[in-house]
Short mmCIF file of C-alpha atoms in Angstrom, two decimals:
data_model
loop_
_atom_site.label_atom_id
_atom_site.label_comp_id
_atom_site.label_asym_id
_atom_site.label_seq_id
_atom_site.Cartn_x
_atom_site.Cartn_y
_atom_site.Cartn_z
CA UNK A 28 -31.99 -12.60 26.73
CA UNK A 29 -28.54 -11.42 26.39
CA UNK A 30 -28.46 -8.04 29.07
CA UNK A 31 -27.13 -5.20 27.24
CA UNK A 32 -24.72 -2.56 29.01
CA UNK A 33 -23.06 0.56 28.03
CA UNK A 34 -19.22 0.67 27.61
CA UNK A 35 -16.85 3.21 26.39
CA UNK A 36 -15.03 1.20 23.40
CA UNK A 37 -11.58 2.75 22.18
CA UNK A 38 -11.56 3.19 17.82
CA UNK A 39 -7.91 2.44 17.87
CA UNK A 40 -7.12 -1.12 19.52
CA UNK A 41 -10.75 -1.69 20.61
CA UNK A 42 -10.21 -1.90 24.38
CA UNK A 43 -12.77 -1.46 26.46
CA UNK A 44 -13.11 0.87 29.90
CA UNK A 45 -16.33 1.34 32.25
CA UNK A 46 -16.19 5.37 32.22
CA UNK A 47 -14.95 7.72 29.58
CA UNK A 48 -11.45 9.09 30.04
CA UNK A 49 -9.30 11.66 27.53
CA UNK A 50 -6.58 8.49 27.19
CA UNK A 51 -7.35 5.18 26.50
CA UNK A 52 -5.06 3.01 29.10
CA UNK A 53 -4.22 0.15 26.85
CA UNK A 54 -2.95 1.70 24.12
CA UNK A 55 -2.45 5.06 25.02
CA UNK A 56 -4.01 6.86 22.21
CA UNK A 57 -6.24 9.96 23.08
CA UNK A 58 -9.59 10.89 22.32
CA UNK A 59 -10.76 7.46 20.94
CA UNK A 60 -13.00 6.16 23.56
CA UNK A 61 -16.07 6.26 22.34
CA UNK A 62 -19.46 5.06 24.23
CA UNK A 63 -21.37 2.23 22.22
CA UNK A 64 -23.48 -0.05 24.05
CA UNK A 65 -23.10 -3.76 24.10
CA UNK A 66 -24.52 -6.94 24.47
CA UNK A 67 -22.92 -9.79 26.40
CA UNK A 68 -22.70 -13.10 24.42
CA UNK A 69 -24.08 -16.01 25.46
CA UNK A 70 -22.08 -18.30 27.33
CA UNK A 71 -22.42 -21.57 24.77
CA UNK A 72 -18.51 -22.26 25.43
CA UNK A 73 -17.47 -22.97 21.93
CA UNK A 74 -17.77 -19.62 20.10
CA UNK A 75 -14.04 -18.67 20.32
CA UNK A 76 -12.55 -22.64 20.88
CA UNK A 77 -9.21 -23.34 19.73
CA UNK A 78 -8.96 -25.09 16.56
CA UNK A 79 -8.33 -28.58 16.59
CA UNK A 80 -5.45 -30.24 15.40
CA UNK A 81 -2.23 -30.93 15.99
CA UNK A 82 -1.14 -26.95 16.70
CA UNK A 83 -3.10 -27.48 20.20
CA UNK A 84 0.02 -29.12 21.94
CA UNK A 85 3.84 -28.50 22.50
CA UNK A 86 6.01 -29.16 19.59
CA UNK A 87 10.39 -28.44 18.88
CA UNK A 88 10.32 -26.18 16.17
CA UNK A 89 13.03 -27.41 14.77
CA UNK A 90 10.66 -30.58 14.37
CA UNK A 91 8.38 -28.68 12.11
CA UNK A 92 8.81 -28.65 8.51
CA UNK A 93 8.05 -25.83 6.57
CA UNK A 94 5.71 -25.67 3.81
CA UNK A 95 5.12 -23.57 0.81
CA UNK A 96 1.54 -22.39 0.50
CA UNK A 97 0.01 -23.13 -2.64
CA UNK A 98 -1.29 -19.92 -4.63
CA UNK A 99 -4.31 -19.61 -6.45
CA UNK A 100 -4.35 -17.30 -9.37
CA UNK A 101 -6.93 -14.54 -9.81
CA UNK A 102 -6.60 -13.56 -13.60
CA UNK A 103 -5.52 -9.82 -12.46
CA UNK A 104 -1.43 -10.46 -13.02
CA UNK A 105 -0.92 -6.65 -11.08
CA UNK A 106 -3.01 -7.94 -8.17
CA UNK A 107 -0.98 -11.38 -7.61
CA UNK A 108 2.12 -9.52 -7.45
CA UNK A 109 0.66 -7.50 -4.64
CA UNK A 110 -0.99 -10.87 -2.69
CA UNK A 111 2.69 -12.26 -3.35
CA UNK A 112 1.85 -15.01 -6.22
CA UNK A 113 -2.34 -15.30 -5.58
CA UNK A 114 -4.48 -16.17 -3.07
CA UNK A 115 -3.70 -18.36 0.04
CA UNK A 116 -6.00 -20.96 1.04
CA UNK A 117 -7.49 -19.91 4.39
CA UNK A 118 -5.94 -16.38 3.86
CA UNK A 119 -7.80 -13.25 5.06
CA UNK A 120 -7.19 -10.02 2.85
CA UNK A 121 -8.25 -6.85 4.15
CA UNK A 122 -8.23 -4.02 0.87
CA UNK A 123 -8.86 -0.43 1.70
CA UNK A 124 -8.92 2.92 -0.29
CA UNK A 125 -11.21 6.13 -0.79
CA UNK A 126 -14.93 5.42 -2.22
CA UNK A 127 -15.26 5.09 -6.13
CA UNK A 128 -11.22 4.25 -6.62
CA UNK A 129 -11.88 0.70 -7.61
CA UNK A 130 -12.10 -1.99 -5.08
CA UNK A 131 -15.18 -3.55 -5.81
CA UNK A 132 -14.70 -3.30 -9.52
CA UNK A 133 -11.03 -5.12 -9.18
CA UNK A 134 -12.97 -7.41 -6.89
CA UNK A 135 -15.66 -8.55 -9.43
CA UNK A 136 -12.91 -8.93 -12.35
CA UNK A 137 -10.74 -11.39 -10.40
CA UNK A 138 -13.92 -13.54 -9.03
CA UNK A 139 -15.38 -13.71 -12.75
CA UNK A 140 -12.49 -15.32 -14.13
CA UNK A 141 -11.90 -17.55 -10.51
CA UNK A 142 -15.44 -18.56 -11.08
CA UNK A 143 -14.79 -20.32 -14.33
CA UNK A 144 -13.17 -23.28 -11.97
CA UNK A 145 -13.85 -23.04 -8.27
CA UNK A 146 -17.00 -22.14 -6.47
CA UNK A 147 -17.05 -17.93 -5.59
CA UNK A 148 -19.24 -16.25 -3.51
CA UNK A 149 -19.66 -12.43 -3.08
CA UNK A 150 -21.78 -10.79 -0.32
CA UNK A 151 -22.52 -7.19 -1.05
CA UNK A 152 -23.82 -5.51 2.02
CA UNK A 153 -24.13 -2.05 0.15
CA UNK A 154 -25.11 -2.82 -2.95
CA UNK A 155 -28.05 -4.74 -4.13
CA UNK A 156 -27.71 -7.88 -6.36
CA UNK A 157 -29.21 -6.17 -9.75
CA UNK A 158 -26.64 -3.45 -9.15
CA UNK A 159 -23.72 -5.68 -8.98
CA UNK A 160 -25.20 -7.37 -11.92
CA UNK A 161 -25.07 -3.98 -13.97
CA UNK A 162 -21.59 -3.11 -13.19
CA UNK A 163 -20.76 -6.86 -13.99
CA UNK A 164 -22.30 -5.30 -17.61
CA UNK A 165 -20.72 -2.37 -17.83
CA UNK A 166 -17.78 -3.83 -17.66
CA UNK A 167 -18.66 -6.68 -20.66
CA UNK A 168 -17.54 -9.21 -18.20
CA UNK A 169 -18.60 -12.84 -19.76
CA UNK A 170 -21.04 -14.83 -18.14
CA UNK A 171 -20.38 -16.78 -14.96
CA UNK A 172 -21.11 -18.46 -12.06
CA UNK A 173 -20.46 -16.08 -9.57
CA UNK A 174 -22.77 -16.98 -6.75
CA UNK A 175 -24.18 -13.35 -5.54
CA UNK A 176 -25.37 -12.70 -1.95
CA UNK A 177 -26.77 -9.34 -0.57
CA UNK A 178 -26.65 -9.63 2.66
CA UNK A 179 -25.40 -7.86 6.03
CA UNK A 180 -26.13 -10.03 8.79
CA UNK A 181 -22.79 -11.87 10.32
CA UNK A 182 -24.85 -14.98 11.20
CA UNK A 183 -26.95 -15.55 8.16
CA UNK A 184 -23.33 -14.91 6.04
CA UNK A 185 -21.50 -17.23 8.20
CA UNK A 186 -24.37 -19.64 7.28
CA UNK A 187 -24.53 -19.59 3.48
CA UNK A 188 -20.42 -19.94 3.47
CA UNK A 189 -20.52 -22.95 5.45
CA UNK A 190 -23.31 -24.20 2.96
CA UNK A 191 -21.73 -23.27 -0.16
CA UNK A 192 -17.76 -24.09 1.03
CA UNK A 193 -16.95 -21.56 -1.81
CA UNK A 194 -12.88 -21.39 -2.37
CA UNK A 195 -13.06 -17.55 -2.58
CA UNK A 196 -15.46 -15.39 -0.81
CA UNK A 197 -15.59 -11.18 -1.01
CA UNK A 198 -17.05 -9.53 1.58
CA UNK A 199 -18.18 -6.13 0.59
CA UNK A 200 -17.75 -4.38 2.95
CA UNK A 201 -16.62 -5.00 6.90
CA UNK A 202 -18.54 -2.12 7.95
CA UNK A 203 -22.00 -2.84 7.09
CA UNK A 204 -21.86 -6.30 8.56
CA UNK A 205 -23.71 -6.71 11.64
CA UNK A 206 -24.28 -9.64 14.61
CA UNK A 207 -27.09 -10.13 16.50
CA UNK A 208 -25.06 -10.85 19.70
CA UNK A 209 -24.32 -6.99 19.99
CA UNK A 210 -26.54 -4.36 19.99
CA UNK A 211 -24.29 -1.55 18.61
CA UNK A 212 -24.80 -0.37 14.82
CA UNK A 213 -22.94 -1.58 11.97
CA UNK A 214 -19.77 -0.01 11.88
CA UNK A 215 -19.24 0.62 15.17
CA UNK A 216 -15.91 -0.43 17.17
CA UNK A 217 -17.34 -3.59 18.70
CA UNK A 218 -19.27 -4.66 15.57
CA UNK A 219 -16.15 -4.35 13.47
CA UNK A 220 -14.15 -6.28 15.65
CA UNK A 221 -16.83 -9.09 16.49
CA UNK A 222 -17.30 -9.49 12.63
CA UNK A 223 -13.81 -9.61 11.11
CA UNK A 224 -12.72 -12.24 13.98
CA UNK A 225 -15.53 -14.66 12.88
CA UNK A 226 -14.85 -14.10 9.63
CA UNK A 227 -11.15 -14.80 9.68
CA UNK A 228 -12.00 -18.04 12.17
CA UNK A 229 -13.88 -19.39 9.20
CA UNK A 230 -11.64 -19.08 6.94
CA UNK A 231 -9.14 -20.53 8.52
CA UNK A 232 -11.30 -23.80 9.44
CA UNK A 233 -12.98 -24.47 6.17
CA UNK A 234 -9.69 -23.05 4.02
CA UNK A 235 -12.04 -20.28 2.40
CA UNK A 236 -10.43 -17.32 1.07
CA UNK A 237 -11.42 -14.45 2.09
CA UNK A 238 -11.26 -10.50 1.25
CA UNK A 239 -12.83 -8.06 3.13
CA UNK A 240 -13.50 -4.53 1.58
CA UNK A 241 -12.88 -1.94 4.76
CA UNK A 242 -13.58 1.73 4.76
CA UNK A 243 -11.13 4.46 5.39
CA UNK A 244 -10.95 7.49 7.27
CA UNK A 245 -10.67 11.30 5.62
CA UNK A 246 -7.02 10.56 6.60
CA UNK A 247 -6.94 7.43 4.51
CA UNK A 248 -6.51 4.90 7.11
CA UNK A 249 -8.66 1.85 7.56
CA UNK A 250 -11.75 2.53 9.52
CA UNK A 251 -12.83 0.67 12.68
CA UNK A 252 -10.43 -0.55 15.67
CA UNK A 253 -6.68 -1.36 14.67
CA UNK A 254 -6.78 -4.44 15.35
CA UNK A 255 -8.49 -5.10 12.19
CA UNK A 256 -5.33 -4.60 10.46
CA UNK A 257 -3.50 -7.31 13.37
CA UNK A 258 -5.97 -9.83 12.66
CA UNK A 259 -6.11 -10.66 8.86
CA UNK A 260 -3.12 -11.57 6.69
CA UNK A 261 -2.42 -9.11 4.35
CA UNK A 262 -3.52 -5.69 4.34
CA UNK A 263 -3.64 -4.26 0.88
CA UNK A 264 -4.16 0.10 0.22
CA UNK A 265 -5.35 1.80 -2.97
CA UNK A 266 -3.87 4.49 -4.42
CA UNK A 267 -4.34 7.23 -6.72
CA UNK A 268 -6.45 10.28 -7.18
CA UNK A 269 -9.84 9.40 -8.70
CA UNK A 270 -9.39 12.33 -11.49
CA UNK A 271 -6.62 10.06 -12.85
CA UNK A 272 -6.94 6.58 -14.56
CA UNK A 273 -4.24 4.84 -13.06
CA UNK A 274 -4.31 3.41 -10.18
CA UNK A 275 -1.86 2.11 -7.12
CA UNK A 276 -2.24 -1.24 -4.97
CA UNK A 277 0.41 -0.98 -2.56
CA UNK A 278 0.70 -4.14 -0.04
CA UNK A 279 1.27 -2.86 3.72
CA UNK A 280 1.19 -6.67 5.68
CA UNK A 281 1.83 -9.64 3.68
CA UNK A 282 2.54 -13.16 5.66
CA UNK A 283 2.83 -14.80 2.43
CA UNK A 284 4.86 -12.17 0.29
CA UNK A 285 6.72 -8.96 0.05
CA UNK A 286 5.85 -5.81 1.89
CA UNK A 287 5.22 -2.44 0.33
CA UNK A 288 4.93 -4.28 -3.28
CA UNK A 289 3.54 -2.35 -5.75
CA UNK A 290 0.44 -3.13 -8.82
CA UNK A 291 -0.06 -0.87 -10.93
CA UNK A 292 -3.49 -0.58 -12.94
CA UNK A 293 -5.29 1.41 -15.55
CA UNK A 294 -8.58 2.09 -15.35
CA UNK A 295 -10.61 1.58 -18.56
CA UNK A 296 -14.33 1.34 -20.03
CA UNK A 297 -14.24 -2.39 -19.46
CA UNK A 298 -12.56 -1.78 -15.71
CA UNK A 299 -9.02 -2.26 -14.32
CA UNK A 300 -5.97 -3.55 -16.43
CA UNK A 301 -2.62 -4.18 -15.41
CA UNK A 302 0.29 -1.95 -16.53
CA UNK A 303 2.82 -4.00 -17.81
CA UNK A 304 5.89 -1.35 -17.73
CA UNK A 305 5.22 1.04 -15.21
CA UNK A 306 8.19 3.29 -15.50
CA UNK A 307 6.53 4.77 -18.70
CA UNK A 308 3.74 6.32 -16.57
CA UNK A 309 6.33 7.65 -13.64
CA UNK A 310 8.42 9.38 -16.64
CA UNK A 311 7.44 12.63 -18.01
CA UNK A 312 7.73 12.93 -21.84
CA UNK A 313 9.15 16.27 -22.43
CA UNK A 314 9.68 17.90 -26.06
CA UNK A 315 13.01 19.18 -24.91
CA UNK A 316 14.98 19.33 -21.68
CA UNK A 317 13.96 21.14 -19.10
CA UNK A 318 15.68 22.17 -15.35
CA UNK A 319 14.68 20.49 -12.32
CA UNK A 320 13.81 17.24 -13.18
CA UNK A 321 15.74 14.15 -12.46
CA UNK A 322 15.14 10.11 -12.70
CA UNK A 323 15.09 7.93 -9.82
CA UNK A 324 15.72 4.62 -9.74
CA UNK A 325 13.48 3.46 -6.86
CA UNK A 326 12.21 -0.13 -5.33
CA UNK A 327 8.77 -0.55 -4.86
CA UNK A 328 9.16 -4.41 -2.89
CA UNK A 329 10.51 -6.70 -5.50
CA UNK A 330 10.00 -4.52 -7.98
CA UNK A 331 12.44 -1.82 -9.47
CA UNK A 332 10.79 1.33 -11.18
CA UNK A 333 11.88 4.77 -12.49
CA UNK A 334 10.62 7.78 -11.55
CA UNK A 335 10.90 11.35 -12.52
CA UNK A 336 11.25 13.80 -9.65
CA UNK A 337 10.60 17.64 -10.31
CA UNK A 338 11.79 20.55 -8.41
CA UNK A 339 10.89 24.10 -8.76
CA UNK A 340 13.17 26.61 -6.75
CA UNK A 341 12.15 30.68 -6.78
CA UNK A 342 12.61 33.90 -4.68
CA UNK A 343 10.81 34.00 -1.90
CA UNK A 344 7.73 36.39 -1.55
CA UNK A 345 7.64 35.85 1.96
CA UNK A 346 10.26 36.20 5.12
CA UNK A 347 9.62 32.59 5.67
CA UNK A 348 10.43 30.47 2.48
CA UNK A 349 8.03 27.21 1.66
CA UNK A 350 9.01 24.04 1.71
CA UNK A 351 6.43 21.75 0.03
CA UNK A 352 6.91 17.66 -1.26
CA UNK A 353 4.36 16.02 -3.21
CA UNK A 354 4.29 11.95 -3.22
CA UNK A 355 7.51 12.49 -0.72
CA UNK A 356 8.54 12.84 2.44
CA UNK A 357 8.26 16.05 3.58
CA UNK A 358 10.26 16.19 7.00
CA UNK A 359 13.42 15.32 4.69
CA UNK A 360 13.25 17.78 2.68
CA UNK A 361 14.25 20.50 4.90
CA UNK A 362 17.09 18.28 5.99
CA UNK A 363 18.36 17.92 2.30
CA UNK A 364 18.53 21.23 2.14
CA UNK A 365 20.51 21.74 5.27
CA UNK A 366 23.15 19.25 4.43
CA UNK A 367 23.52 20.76 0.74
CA UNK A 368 23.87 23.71 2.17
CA UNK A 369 26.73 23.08 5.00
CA UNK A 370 28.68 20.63 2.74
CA UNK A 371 28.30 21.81 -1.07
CA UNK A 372 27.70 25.73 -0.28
CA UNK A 373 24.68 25.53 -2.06
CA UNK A 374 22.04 28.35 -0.14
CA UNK A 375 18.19 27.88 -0.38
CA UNK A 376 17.33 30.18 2.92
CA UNK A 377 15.64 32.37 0.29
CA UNK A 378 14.12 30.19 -1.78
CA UNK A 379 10.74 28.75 -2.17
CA UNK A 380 11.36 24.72 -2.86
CA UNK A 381 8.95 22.29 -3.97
CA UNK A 382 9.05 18.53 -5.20
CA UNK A 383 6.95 16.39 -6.86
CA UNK A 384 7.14 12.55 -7.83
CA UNK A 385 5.22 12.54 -11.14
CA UNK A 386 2.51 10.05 -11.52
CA UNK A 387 0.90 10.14 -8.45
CA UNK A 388 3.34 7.67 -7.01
CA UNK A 389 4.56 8.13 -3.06
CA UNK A 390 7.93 7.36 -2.42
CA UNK A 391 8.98 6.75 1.23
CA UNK A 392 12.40 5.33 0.92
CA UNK A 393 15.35 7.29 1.77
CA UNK A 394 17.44 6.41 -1.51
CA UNK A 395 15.27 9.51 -3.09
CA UNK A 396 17.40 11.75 -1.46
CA UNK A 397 20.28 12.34 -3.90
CA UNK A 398 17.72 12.49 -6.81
CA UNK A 399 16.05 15.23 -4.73
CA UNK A 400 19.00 17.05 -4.27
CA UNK A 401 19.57 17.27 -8.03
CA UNK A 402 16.78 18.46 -9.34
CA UNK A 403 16.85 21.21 -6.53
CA UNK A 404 20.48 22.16 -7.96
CA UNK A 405 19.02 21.71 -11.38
CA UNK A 406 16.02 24.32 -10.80
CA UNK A 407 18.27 26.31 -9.24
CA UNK A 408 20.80 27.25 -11.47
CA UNK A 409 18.63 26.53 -14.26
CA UNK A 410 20.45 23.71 -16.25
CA UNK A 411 18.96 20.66 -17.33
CA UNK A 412 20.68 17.41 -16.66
CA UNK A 413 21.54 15.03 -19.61
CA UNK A 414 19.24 13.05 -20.94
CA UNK A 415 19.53 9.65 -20.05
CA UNK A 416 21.10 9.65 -16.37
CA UNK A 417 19.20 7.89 -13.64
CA UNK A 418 20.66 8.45 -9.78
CA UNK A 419 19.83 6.73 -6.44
CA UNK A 420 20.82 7.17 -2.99
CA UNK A 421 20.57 7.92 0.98
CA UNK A 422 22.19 11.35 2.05
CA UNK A 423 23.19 11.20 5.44
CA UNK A 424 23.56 14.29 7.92
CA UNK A 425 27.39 13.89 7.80
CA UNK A 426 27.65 14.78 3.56
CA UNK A 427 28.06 10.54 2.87
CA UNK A 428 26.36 8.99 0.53
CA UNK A 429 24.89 5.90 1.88
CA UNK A 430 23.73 2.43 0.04
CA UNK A 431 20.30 1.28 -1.03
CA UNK A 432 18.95 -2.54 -0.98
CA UNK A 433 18.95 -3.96 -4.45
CA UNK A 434 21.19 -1.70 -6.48
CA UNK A 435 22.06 -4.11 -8.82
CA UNK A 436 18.99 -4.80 -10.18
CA UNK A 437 18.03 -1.39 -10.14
CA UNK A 438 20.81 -0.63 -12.11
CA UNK A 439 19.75 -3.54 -14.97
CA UNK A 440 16.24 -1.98 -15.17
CA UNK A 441 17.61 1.93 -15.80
CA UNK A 442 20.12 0.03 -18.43
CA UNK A 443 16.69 -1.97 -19.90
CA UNK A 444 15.37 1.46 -20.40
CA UNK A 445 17.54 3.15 -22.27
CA UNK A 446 19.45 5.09 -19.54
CA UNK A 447 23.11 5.01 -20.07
CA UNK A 448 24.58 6.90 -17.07
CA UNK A 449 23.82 5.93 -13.24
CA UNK A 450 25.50 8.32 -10.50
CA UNK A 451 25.11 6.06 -7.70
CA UNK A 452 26.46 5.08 -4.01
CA UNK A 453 30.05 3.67 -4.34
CA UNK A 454 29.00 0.84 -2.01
CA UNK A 455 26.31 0.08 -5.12
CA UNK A 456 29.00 -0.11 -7.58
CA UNK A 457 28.64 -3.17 -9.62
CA UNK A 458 31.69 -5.74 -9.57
CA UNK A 459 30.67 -6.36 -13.22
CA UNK A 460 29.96 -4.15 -15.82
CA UNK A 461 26.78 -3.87 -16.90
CA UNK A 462 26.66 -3.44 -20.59
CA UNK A 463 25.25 -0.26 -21.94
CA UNK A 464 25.94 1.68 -18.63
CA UNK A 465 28.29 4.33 -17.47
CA UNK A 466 28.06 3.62 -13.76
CA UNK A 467 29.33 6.21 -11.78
CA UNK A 468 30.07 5.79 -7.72
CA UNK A 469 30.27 8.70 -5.81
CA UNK A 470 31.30 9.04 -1.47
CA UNK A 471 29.78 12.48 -0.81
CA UNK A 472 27.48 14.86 -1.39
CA UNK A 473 29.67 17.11 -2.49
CA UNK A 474 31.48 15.06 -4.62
CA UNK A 475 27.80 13.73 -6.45
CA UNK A 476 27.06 17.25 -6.98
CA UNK A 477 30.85 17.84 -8.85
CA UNK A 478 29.92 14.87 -11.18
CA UNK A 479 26.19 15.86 -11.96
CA UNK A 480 27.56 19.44 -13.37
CA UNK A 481 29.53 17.27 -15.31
CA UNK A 482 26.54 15.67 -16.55
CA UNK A 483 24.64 18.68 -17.43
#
């Protein structure tokens, strides 16, 4: 028998100290130790071997050749953008996101139509077989030979895969998965950790592959010990507020493809279908024009899209003014309004601002900022801009107006859309024109505002 000892077992990298202590010394994160009680593994000698094969010796690297993993479609076009093409051979997706958004339901749709040629397996650890079956139903999905497995036990899991050799398996979810080599409950630091490594070492012997379904926090992070996230190959996040039918799949680690790429889905009675142009959603349809609102032409990973940002701006019924950004960042906000204020005279100090990126979409990159700063001005002196003009662009403390990655081929998907005018960064500016399209290249801020009046 395996003798079982008490440890205190940090949620954040998983490291482990004898006594409890406010900071965890590997990772210095506070208040995650957390006491769990463990069980010491047998000493068999071969549970964490190196894999055999030619990567257990010294080689050049410039004597290695590399080599394009092949991709293996799912059926879901939206979710191979966000895995990068399909699924890798041996790959280990973790995909996270707040309960009833749509994971398992995306999950089932792309292993009933994988099933039609290669062997699937899904283990449901919170769900019972008959209940998978009845969502499988609900959503009319034809027959197939999904092989079903309700299970939570790591070792009787680990068993059936090996059995089966399926070339996709789901595993549904990390956190109800248990071993018998530890004593703590599922979920748990050391459980989480124990399960996803053996796991992702089976996948990458017997070129399975594999998604695991993780939990997240009331802060929307992935449950369990970091290192979850370090382990696996891509890390994949949900998006969207339940109350709405579309949905986000936003890709935060990706060794085989893009980061921060972007599916979009709609959710419908017969489950999740991709969004073939979604611009249309991120673009408000209004009967007329109307102040404070401005298009952005922003790059979700390889893909360009157009978004409408709103700004409302109004007296202040309080000494200190709000400043409040929905879907975007909110520390630059109040910097925005600092540099439109000392280098286009434009005052806010009484003003209560507040943005919003219409969809539901979050926008992190910095290019935002000169669309920001527009529809602030627009709200402000209450004049629309033209229909039909689409901006983009960093602002920097100094007044500039700095460059954004890809501006040429966000400037072909505003002119695919019908937009017609581009204020822009004059390090964007095209060295061709492109047909249908003012653009127009601006240095400062000052200067950008000048040529937006001129646009309204």
């Amino acid at each position: 028998m395996a003798k079982a000892r008490t440890a205190f077992v940090c949620s954040e990298c998983g490291g482990q100290v004898a006594r409890w202590q406010g900071q965890c010394p590997q990772c210095q994160a506070w208040n995650t130790l957390v006491e769990t009680a463990i069980t010491a593994a047998p000493a068999t000698g071969g549970r964490f071997a190196a894999l055999a094969g030619e990567t257990s010796r010294l080689r050049p690297l410039s004597t290695l050749q590399p080599r394009e993993e092949p991709r293996q479609p799912t059926g879901l076009d939206e979710f191979d953008r966000v895995l990068g093409g399909g699924l890798v051979a041996g790959g280990v997706v973790l995909i996270g996101g707040d309960p009833g958004i749509g994971k398992s339901t995306l999950l089932l749709q792309a292993l009933s139509h994988l099933s039609g040629a290669h062997k699937v397996v899904y283990v449901s650890g919170e769900e019972s077989g008959e209940q998978v079956a009845l969502r499988a139903h609900r959503l009319q999905l034809p027959p197939s030979e999904l092989q079903m497995l309700a299970e939570i036990n790591l070792e009787r899991i680990l068993q059936t895969l090996r059995d089966a050799r399926p070339r996709v398996a789901v595993i549904d979810s990390i956190q109800t998965v248990y071993s018998e080599t530890l004593q703590s409950a599922p979920g748990s630091v050391a459980q989480v950790r124990e399960c996803a490594a053996q796991l992702t070492r089976f996948a990458k012997q017997s070129g399975t592959s594999l998604i695991l379904v993780g939990h997240v926090t009331k802060d929307g992070t992935l449950a369990g010990p970091r290192v979850l996230e370090h382990i696996v190959d891509t890390v994949l996040y949900f998006e969207g507020d339940t109350h709405s039918s579309f949905r986000l799949i936003r890709a935060f680690k990706n060794r085989f493809g893009a980061v921060n790429e972007l599916g979009v889905f709609a959710m419908t009675e017969r489950g999740l279908r991709g969004v073939s142009n979604p611009s249309a959603i991120f673009l408000s349809q209004h009967a007329q024009q109307v102040a404070g609102s401005c298009v952005l032409i922003t790059q979700e990973g390889t893909r360009p899209l157009l978004v409408e940002i709103q700004a409302l701006v109004d007296s202040a019924q309080s000494p200190n003014p709000r400043r409040l950004s929905v879907g975007l960042e909110p520390t630059r906000l109040a910097m925005l309004l600092a540099v439109m204020h000392r280098h286009a005279g434009v005052v806010c100090y009484d003003q209560d601002v507040f943005v919003n990126a219409v969809g539901g979409v979050k926008i992190t990159e910095p290019a935002a900022d000169l669309a920001i700063l527009f529809a602030i001005v627009s709200s402000l002196r209450d004049r629309p801009l033209r229909q039909g003009l689409a901006v983009f662009g960093e602002v920097g403390l100094a007044g500039e107006i700095r460059p954004a990655p890809r501006g040429q081929e966000r400037l072909r998907e505003a002119a695919k859309l019908g937009f017609d005018t581009a204020i822009i960064p004059r390090a964007n500016a095209p060295r061709q024109a492109i047909e249908g399209l003012n653009v127009i290249a601006v240095d400062r801020v000052e200067e950008a505002l000048e040529r937006m009046r001129e646009q309204a």
